[in-house]
């Protein structure tokens, strides 16, 4: 526990809107969120707050967030900067839209769109090379958990994604542990189970890249984070914030999760 040095890591709460919200709805949600958090939860000492809308809403969300400390992120990217890649979006284009982060390797990308460990590694490396910090997602299926393979699988995904990155790049990486069986199910991992995997992730980063880097790396938990479980999850020594899906689509519930992160400090 003493190695986790939670104080040095600023909590991060990110809302992954997935495939939701029209432009009008996105602007409305941002306005409501800013109003909800006007109570000081967003001051410089508080948690960092990020929202990740669909690509088409990034520009509108950026404009709606202007003047607010909340930043915006993209949900995916392609590893090539430009070229004949119909339908893709690259890191330089996301930076052009002032994105603060990009989510990489979400389980829905891996499951439904075939993103392999190798693709995740290339995406993370391309984002970092362009100067865009990735939020790299890892997580096991229910079958893998039941077979006792959680750590093997999660650490395998982690090591595959971080392979070849230099220390300076690694220092900008955020990891999100999202057990697939907890995503969108209403059944979050218990704080103890989530903490155990977070501790294993931090230990693996320490073993591979040194304790200092591991102690500074932010590890988010994702999977049915709600206002009523956020505080206990984020009170765990190695859980530095949350990647929130469903509950981030509502200003009131997302703001409550942000407040839970503020208490953690
Ligand atoms: P839910 O919070 O809806 O379970 O989604 C989690 C998630 O996938 C965030 O990326």
mmCIF file of C-alpha atoms and ligand atoms in Angstrom:
data_model
loop_
_atom_site.group_PDB
_atom_site.id
_atom_site.type_symbol
_atom_site.label_atom_id
_atom_site.label_comp_id
_atom_site.label_asym_id
_atom_site.label_seq_id
_atom_site.Cartn_x
_atom_site.Cartn_y
_atom_site.Cartn_z
ATOM 1 C CA UNK A 1 0.000 0.000 0.000
ATOM 2 C CA UNK A 2 2.792 2.408 0.848
ATOM 3 C CA UNK A 3 4.147 2.030 -2.669
ATOM 4 C CA UNK A 4 0.982 3.295 -4.246
ATOM 5 C CA UNK A 5 1.650 6.974 -3.338
ATOM 6 C CA UNK A 6 -1.916 8.007 -4.175
ATOM 7 C CA UNK A 7 -1.275 11.631 -3.244
ATOM 8 C CA UNK A 8 0.995 12.221 -6.209
ATOM 9 C CA UNK A 9 -1.578 11.118 -8.761
ATOM 10 C CA UNK A 10 -4.345 13.519 -9.668
ATOM 11 C CA UNK A 11 -7.625 11.606 -9.996
ATOM 12 C CA UNK A 12 -9.067 11.426 -13.489
ATOM 13 C CA UNK A 13 -12.732 10.859 -14.258
ATOM 14 C CA UNK A 14 -13.478 10.265 -17.920
ATOM 15 C CA UNK A 15 -16.903 9.846 -19.482
ATOM 16 C CA UNK A 16 -16.992 7.544 -22.503
ATOM 17 C CA UNK A 17 -20.183 8.482 -24.320
ATOM 18 C CA UNK A 18 -19.765 5.619 -26.810
ATOM 19 C CA UNK A 19 -22.277 5.827 -29.669
ATOM 20 C CA UNK A 20 -24.656 8.277 -28.007
ATOM 21 C CA UNK A 21 -25.761 11.910 -28.271
ATOM 22 C CA UNK A 22 -26.572 14.092 -31.235
ATOM 23 C CA UNK A 23 -24.864 17.481 -31.493
ATOM 24 C CA UNK A 24 -27.743 19.137 -29.690
ATOM 25 C CA UNK A 25 -27.795 16.510 -26.958
ATOM 26 C CA UNK A 26 -24.022 16.700 -26.570
ATOM 27 C CA UNK A 27 -24.124 20.463 -26.115
ATOM 28 C CA UNK A 28 -26.967 20.125 -23.648
ATOM 29 C CA UNK A 29 -25.098 17.521 -21.621
ATOM 30 C CA UNK A 30 -21.959 19.671 -21.484
ATOM 31 C CA UNK A 31 -23.948 22.720 -20.352
ATOM 32 C CA UNK A 32 -25.692 20.680 -17.652
ATOM 33 C CA UNK A 33 -22.393 19.192 -16.491
ATOM 34 C CA UNK A 34 -20.733 22.588 -16.210
ATOM 35 C CA UNK A 35 -23.717 23.820 -14.185
ATOM 36 C CA UNK A 36 -23.664 20.723 -11.948
ATOM 37 C CA UNK A 37 -19.964 21.148 -11.231
ATOM 38 C CA UNK A 38 -20.013 24.898 -10.683
ATOM 39 C CA UNK A 39 -19.734 24.204 -6.935
ATOM 40 C CA UNK A 40 -15.936 24.061 -6.870
ATOM 41 C CA UNK A 41 -15.523 20.347 -7.674
ATOM 42 C CA UNK A 42 -13.505 21.388 -10.726
ATOM 43 C CA UNK A 43 -10.965 23.660 -9.084
ATOM 44 C CA UNK A 44 -7.299 23.126 -9.863
ATOM 45 C CA UNK A 45 -6.809 20.821 -6.898
ATOM 46 C CA UNK A 46 -9.794 18.672 -7.826
ATOM 47 C CA UNK A 47 -10.046 15.721 -10.161
ATOM 48 C CA UNK A 48 -9.337 16.060 -13.856
ATOM 49 C CA UNK A 49 -12.563 15.611 -15.823
ATOM 50 C CA UNK A 50 -12.774 14.500 -19.441
ATOM 51 C CA UNK A 51 -15.640 13.654 -21.760
ATOM 52 C CA UNK A 52 -15.298 11.498 -24.877
ATOM 53 C CA UNK A 53 -18.103 12.101 -27.377
ATOM 54 C CA UNK A 54 -18.439 10.577 -30.851
ATOM 55 C CA UNK A 55 -16.051 12.006 -33.450
ATOM 56 C CA UNK A 56 -18.762 14.100 -35.077
ATOM 57 C CA UNK A 57 -19.510 15.928 -31.820
ATOM 58 C CA UNK A 58 -15.902 16.670 -30.826
ATOM 59 C CA UNK A 59 -15.839 20.118 -32.350
ATOM 60 C CA UNK A 60 -19.170 21.165 -30.795
ATOM 61 C CA UNK A 61 -18.189 19.735 -27.429
ATOM 62 C CA UNK A 62 -14.870 21.575 -27.565
ATOM 63 C CA UNK A 63 -16.713 24.845 -28.176
ATOM 64 C CA UNK A 64 -19.244 24.129 -25.434
ATOM 65 C CA UNK A 65 -16.430 23.377 -22.952
ATOM 66 C CA UNK A 66 -14.512 26.565 -23.692
ATOM 67 C CA UNK A 67 -13.659 28.360 -20.450
ATOM 68 C CA UNK A 68 -14.301 25.229 -18.390
ATOM 69 C CA UNK A 69 -11.544 22.999 -16.968
ATOM 70 C CA UNK A 70 -13.343 19.951 -18.408
ATOM 71 C CA UNK A 71 -11.519 18.652 -21.474
ATOM 72 C CA UNK A 72 -12.560 16.370 -24.314
ATOM 73 C CA UNK A 73 -11.161 13.131 -25.671
ATOM 74 C CA UNK A 74 -11.687 10.878 -28.670
ATOM 75 C CA UNK A 75 -12.824 7.261 -28.415
ATOM 76 C CA UNK A 76 -10.368 5.783 -30.912
ATOM 77 C CA UNK A 77 -7.856 6.646 -33.635
ATOM 78 C CA UNK A 78 -5.938 5.105 -36.497
ATOM 79 C CA UNK A 79 -2.160 4.779 -36.228
ATOM 80 C CA UNK A 80 -1.343 6.347 -39.585
ATOM 81 C CA UNK A 81 -1.359 10.153 -39.669
ATOM 82 C CA UNK A 82 -2.741 10.546 -43.207
ATOM 83 C CA UNK A 83 -3.290 8.457 -46.298
ATOM 84 C CA UNK A 84 -5.711 6.166 -48.070
ATOM 85 C CA UNK A 85 -7.549 4.934 -44.956
ATOM 86 C CA UNK A 86 -11.224 5.568 -45.638
ATOM 87 C CA UNK A 87 -13.268 6.185 -42.532
ATOM 88 C CA UNK A 88 -10.338 6.641 -40.169
ATOM 89 C CA UNK A 89 -9.249 9.531 -37.923
ATOM 90 C CA UNK A 90 -5.650 10.136 -36.836
ATOM 91 C CA UNK A 91 -3.817 11.592 -33.851
ATOM 92 C CA UNK A 92 -2.836 14.860 -35.620
ATOM 93 C CA UNK A 93 -6.496 15.414 -36.530
ATOM 94 C CA UNK A 94 -7.573 14.822 -32.944
ATOM 95 C CA UNK A 95 -4.945 17.274 -31.737
ATOM 96 C CA UNK A 96 -6.265 19.713 -34.318
ATOM 97 C CA UNK A 97 -9.562 19.419 -32.403
ATOM 98 C CA UNK A 98 -7.707 20.078 -29.115
ATOM 99 C CA UNK A 99 -8.371 16.601 -27.746
ATOM 100 C CA UNK A 100 -6.652 16.028 -24.415
ATOM 101 C CA UNK A 101 -6.692 12.211 -24.620
ATOM 102 C CA UNK A 102 -7.700 9.356 -26.852
ATOM 103 C CA UNK A 103 -9.174 6.069 -25.648
ATOM 104 C CA UNK A 104 -7.364 3.082 -27.148
ATOM 105 C CA UNK A 105 -8.179 -0.616 -27.025
ATOM 106 C CA UNK A 106 -11.626 -0.378 -25.501
ATOM 107 C CA UNK A 107 -13.068 -3.883 -25.193
ATOM 108 C CA UNK A 108 -15.863 -2.944 -27.598
ATOM 109 C CA UNK A 109 -13.218 -2.094 -30.221
ATOM 110 C CA UNK A 110 -11.425 -5.362 -29.500
ATOM 111 C CA UNK A 111 -14.653 -7.436 -29.488
ATOM 112 C CA UNK A 112 -16.681 -5.907 -32.302
ATOM 113 C CA UNK A 113 -14.093 -4.297 -34.567
ATOM 114 C CA UNK A 114 -11.198 -6.715 -34.299
ATOM 115 C CA UNK A 115 -8.657 -4.433 -32.628
ATOM 116 C CA UNK A 116 -5.800 -6.789 -31.818
ATOM 117 C CA UNK A 117 -3.096 -6.281 -29.182
ATOM 118 C CA UNK A 118 -0.832 -5.251 -32.049
ATOM 119 C CA UNK A 119 -3.333 -2.666 -33.327
ATOM 120 C CA UNK A 120 -3.713 -1.308 -29.795
ATOM 121 C CA UNK A 121 0.058 -0.998 -29.474
ATOM 122 C CA UNK A 122 0.323 0.849 -32.786
ATOM 123 C CA UNK A 123 -2.532 3.176 -31.887
ATOM 124 C CA UNK A 124 -1.053 3.974 -28.456
ATOM 125 C CA UNK A 125 2.391 4.563 -29.950
ATOM 126 C CA UNK A 126 1.006 6.798 -32.714
ATOM 127 C CA UNK A 127 -1.009 8.834 -30.228
ATOM 128 C CA UNK A 128 2.021 9.328 -27.983
ATOM 129 C CA UNK A 129 4.294 10.179 -30.861
ATOM 130 C CA UNK A 130 1.875 12.907 -31.905
ATOM 131 C CA UNK A 131 1.678 14.197 -28.316
ATOM 132 C CA UNK A 132 -1.772 12.850 -27.481
ATOM 133 C CA UNK A 133 -1.892 10.789 -24.266
ATOM 134 C CA UNK A 134 -3.765 7.502 -24.667
ATOM 135 C CA UNK A 135 -6.130 5.954 -22.141
ATOM 136 C CA UNK A 136 -5.330 2.317 -22.840
ATOM 137 C CA UNK A 137 -8.064 -0.160 -21.885
ATOM 138 C CA UNK A 138 -7.429 -3.688 -20.683
ATOM 139 C CA UNK A 139 -9.771 -6.235 -19.143
ATOM 140 C CA UNK A 140 -10.778 -9.865 -18.998
ATOM 141 C CA UNK A 141 -13.933 -11.672 -20.058
ATOM 142 C CA UNK A 142 -16.137 -13.564 -17.613
ATOM 143 C CA UNK A 143 -14.769 -16.876 -18.907
ATOM 144 C CA UNK A 144 -11.203 -15.716 -18.334
ATOM 145 C CA UNK A 145 -12.042 -14.589 -14.802
ATOM 146 C CA UNK A 146 -13.811 -17.842 -14.006
ATOM 147 C CA UNK A 147 -10.854 -19.798 -15.340
ATOM 148 C CA UNK A 148 -8.518 -17.862 -13.024
ATOM 149 C CA UNK A 149 -6.803 -16.175 -15.979
ATOM 150 C CA UNK A 150 -7.552 -12.556 -15.107
ATOM 151 C CA UNK A 151 -4.012 -11.462 -14.292
ATOM 152 C CA UNK A 152 -2.397 -13.383 -17.125
ATOM 153 C CA UNK A 153 -4.789 -11.895 -19.636
ATOM 154 C CA UNK A 154 -4.784 -8.322 -18.323
ATOM 155 C CA UNK A 155 -1.019 -8.154 -17.892
ATOM 156 C CA UNK A 156 -0.579 -9.686 -21.340
ATOM 157 C CA UNK A 157 -2.714 -6.929 -22.870
ATOM 158 C CA UNK A 158 -0.866 -4.336 -20.809
ATOM 159 C CA UNK A 159 2.611 -5.497 -21.825
ATOM 160 C CA UNK A 160 1.603 -5.821 -25.480
ATOM 161 C CA UNK A 161 0.289 -2.245 -25.483
ATOM 162 C CA UNK A 162 3.314 -0.716 -23.752
ATOM 163 C CA UNK A 163 5.968 -2.619 -25.668
ATOM 164 C CA UNK A 164 8.638 -0.417 -27.179
ATOM 165 C CA UNK A 165 7.498 2.845 -25.581
ATOM 166 C CA UNK A 166 10.228 4.995 -24.093
ATOM 167 C CA UNK A 167 9.993 6.226 -20.476
ATOM 168 C CA UNK A 168 9.028 9.741 -21.490
ATOM 169 C CA UNK A 169 6.095 8.430 -23.522
ATOM 170 C CA UNK A 170 5.137 5.938 -20.827
ATOM 171 C CA UNK A 171 4.863 8.708 -18.270
ATOM 172 C CA UNK A 172 1.926 10.120 -20.239
ATOM 173 C CA UNK A 173 -0.019 6.871 -20.491
ATOM 174 C CA UNK A 174 -3.215 6.267 -18.534
ATOM 175 C CA UNK A 175 -4.427 2.681 -18.102
ATOM 176 C CA UNK A 176 -8.095 1.793 -17.673
ATOM 177 C CA UNK A 177 -8.910 -1.609 -16.222
ATOM 178 C CA UNK A 178 -12.345 -2.518 -17.514
ATOM 179 C CA UNK A 179 -13.472 -6.089 -16.847
ATOM 180 C CA UNK A 180 -15.711 -6.927 -19.810
ATOM 181 C CA UNK A 181 -18.295 -8.642 -17.613
ATOM 182 C CA UNK A 182 -18.758 -5.410 -15.623
ATOM 183 C CA UNK A 183 -19.311 -3.136 -18.634
ATOM 184 C CA UNK A 184 -22.913 -2.059 -19.050
ATOM 185 C CA UNK A 185 -24.165 -4.842 -16.780
ATOM 186 C CA UNK A 186 -24.794 -2.920 -13.581
ATOM 187 C CA UNK A 187 -22.446 -5.368 -11.835
ATOM 188 C CA UNK A 188 -19.230 -3.557 -11.040
ATOM 189 C CA UNK A 189 -16.160 -5.431 -9.827
ATOM 190 C CA UNK A 190 -15.953 -5.338 -6.052
ATOM 191 C CA UNK A 191 -13.534 -2.691 -4.789
ATOM 192 C CA UNK A 192 -11.274 -5.495 -3.504
ATOM 193 C CA UNK A 193 -11.225 -7.390 -6.808
ATOM 194 C CA UNK A 194 -10.651 -4.193 -8.780
ATOM 195 C CA UNK A 195 -7.880 -3.123 -6.390
ATOM 196 C CA UNK A 196 -6.163 -6.509 -6.747
ATOM 197 C CA UNK A 197 -5.971 -6.142 -10.534
ATOM 198 C CA UNK A 198 -4.881 -2.494 -10.288
ATOM 199 C CA UNK A 199 -2.122 -3.484 -7.879
ATOM 200 C CA UNK A 200 -1.013 -6.227 -10.285
ATOM 201 C CA UNK A 201 -0.940 -3.729 -13.160
ATOM 202 C CA UNK A 202 1.143 -1.285 -11.129
ATOM 203 C CA UNK A 203 3.494 -4.042 -10.033
ATOM 204 C CA UNK A 204 3.965 -5.158 -13.651
ATOM 205 C CA UNK A 205 4.734 -1.594 -14.759
ATOM 206 C CA UNK A 206 7.185 -1.285 -11.852
ATOM 207 C CA UNK A 207 8.886 -4.557 -12.792
ATOM 208 C CA UNK A 208 9.201 -3.578 -16.449
ATOM 209 C CA UNK A 209 9.802 0.164 -16.264
ATOM 210 C CA UNK A 210 10.742 1.041 -12.698
ATOM 211 C CA UNK A 211 8.935 1.963 -9.518
ATOM 212 C CA UNK A 212 8.974 5.716 -10.106
ATOM 213 C CA UNK A 213 7.148 5.418 -13.387
ATOM 214 C CA UNK A 214 4.668 2.917 -11.951
ATOM 215 C CA UNK A 215 3.975 5.093 -8.920
ATOM 216 C CA UNK A 216 3.114 8.038 -11.136
ATOM 217 C CA UNK A 217 0.924 6.176 -13.615
ATOM 218 C CA UNK A 218 -2.796 6.727 -13.324
ATOM 219 C CA UNK A 219 -4.913 3.595 -13.340
ATOM 220 C CA UNK A 220 -8.660 4.043 -13.874
ATOM 221 C CA UNK A 221 -11.371 1.528 -13.156
ATOM 222 C CA UNK A 222 -14.268 1.134 -15.600
ATOM 223 C CA UNK A 223 -17.333 -1.106 -15.607
ATOM 224 C CA UNK A 224 -20.675 -0.059 -14.113
ATOM 225 C CA UNK A 225 -19.229 2.853 -12.127
ATOM 226 C CA UNK A 226 -22.225 4.663 -10.621
ATOM 227 C CA UNK A 227 -22.694 7.417 -8.039
ATOM 228 C CA UNK A 228 -23.318 4.813 -5.336
ATOM 229 C CA UNK A 229 -20.148 2.747 -5.877
ATOM 230 C CA UNK A 230 -17.708 5.371 -7.195
ATOM 231 C CA UNK A 231 -16.391 6.536 -3.824
ATOM 232 C CA UNK A 232 -15.580 3.034 -2.532
ATOM 233 C CA UNK A 233 -13.923 2.041 -5.795
ATOM 234 C CA UNK A 234 -11.832 5.205 -5.941
ATOM 235 C CA UNK A 235 -10.912 4.904 -2.252
ATOM 236 C CA UNK A 236 -8.753 1.903 -3.177
ATOM 237 C CA UNK A 237 -5.052 2.777 -3.081
ATOM 238 C CA UNK A 238 -4.333 1.887 -6.704
ATOM 239 C CA UNK A 239 -7.564 3.170 -8.285
ATOM 240 C CA UNK A 240 -6.908 6.705 -9.478
ATOM 241 C CA UNK A 241 -10.193 7.475 -11.132
ATOM 242 C CA UNK A 242 -12.890 6.083 -13.362
ATOM 243 C CA UNK A 243 -13.761 5.505 -16.991
ATOM 244 C CA UNK A 244 -17.523 5.835 -16.966
ATOM 245 C CA UNK A 245 -19.931 4.691 -19.668
ATOM 246 C CA UNK A 246 -23.667 4.757 -19.012
ATOM 247 C CA UNK A 247 -23.532 7.041 -15.963
ATOM 248 C CA UNK A 248 -21.601 9.662 -17.955
ATOM 249 C CA UNK A 249 -24.593 10.239 -20.236
ATOM 250 C CA UNK A 250 -26.429 12.006 -17.444
ATOM 251 C CA UNK A 251 -25.001 15.225 -15.969
ATOM 252 C CA UNK A 252 -26.311 14.551 -12.508
ATOM 253 C CA UNK A 253 -24.836 11.057 -12.157
ATOM 254 C CA UNK A 254 -21.523 11.942 -13.835
ATOM 255 C CA UNK A 255 -21.143 14.972 -11.563
ATOM 256 C CA UNK A 256 -21.782 12.770 -8.538
ATOM 257 C CA UNK A 257 -18.951 10.467 -9.656
ATOM 258 C CA UNK A 258 -16.659 13.479 -10.122
ATOM 259 C CA UNK A 259 -17.502 14.582 -6.572
ATOM 260 C CA UNK A 260 -16.697 11.092 -5.314
ATOM 261 C CA UNK A 261 -13.246 11.443 -6.906
ATOM 262 C CA UNK A 262 -12.783 14.815 -5.223
ATOM 263 C CA UNK A 263 -13.401 13.245 -1.821
ATOM 264 C CA UNK A 264 -10.742 10.642 -2.546
ATOM 265 C CA UNK A 265 -7.952 13.184 -2.456
HETATM 266 P P1 LIG B 1 -20.419 1.340 -18.177
HETATM 267 O O1 LIG B 1 -20.043 2.397 -17.170
HETATM 268 O O2 LIG B 1 -21.685 1.660 -18.915
HETATM 269 O O3 LIG B 1 -20.399 -0.030 -17.578
HETATM 270 O O4 LIG B 1 -19.278 1.351 -19.308
HETATM 271 C C1 LIG B 1 -17.949 1.292 -18.939
HETATM 272 C C2 LIG B 1 -17.118 1.560 -20.130
HETATM 273 O O5 LIG B 1 -17.048 0.743 -21.036
HETATM 274 C C3 LIG B 1 -16.391 2.833 -20.191
HETATM 275 O O6 LIG B 1 -15.455 2.832 -21.207
#
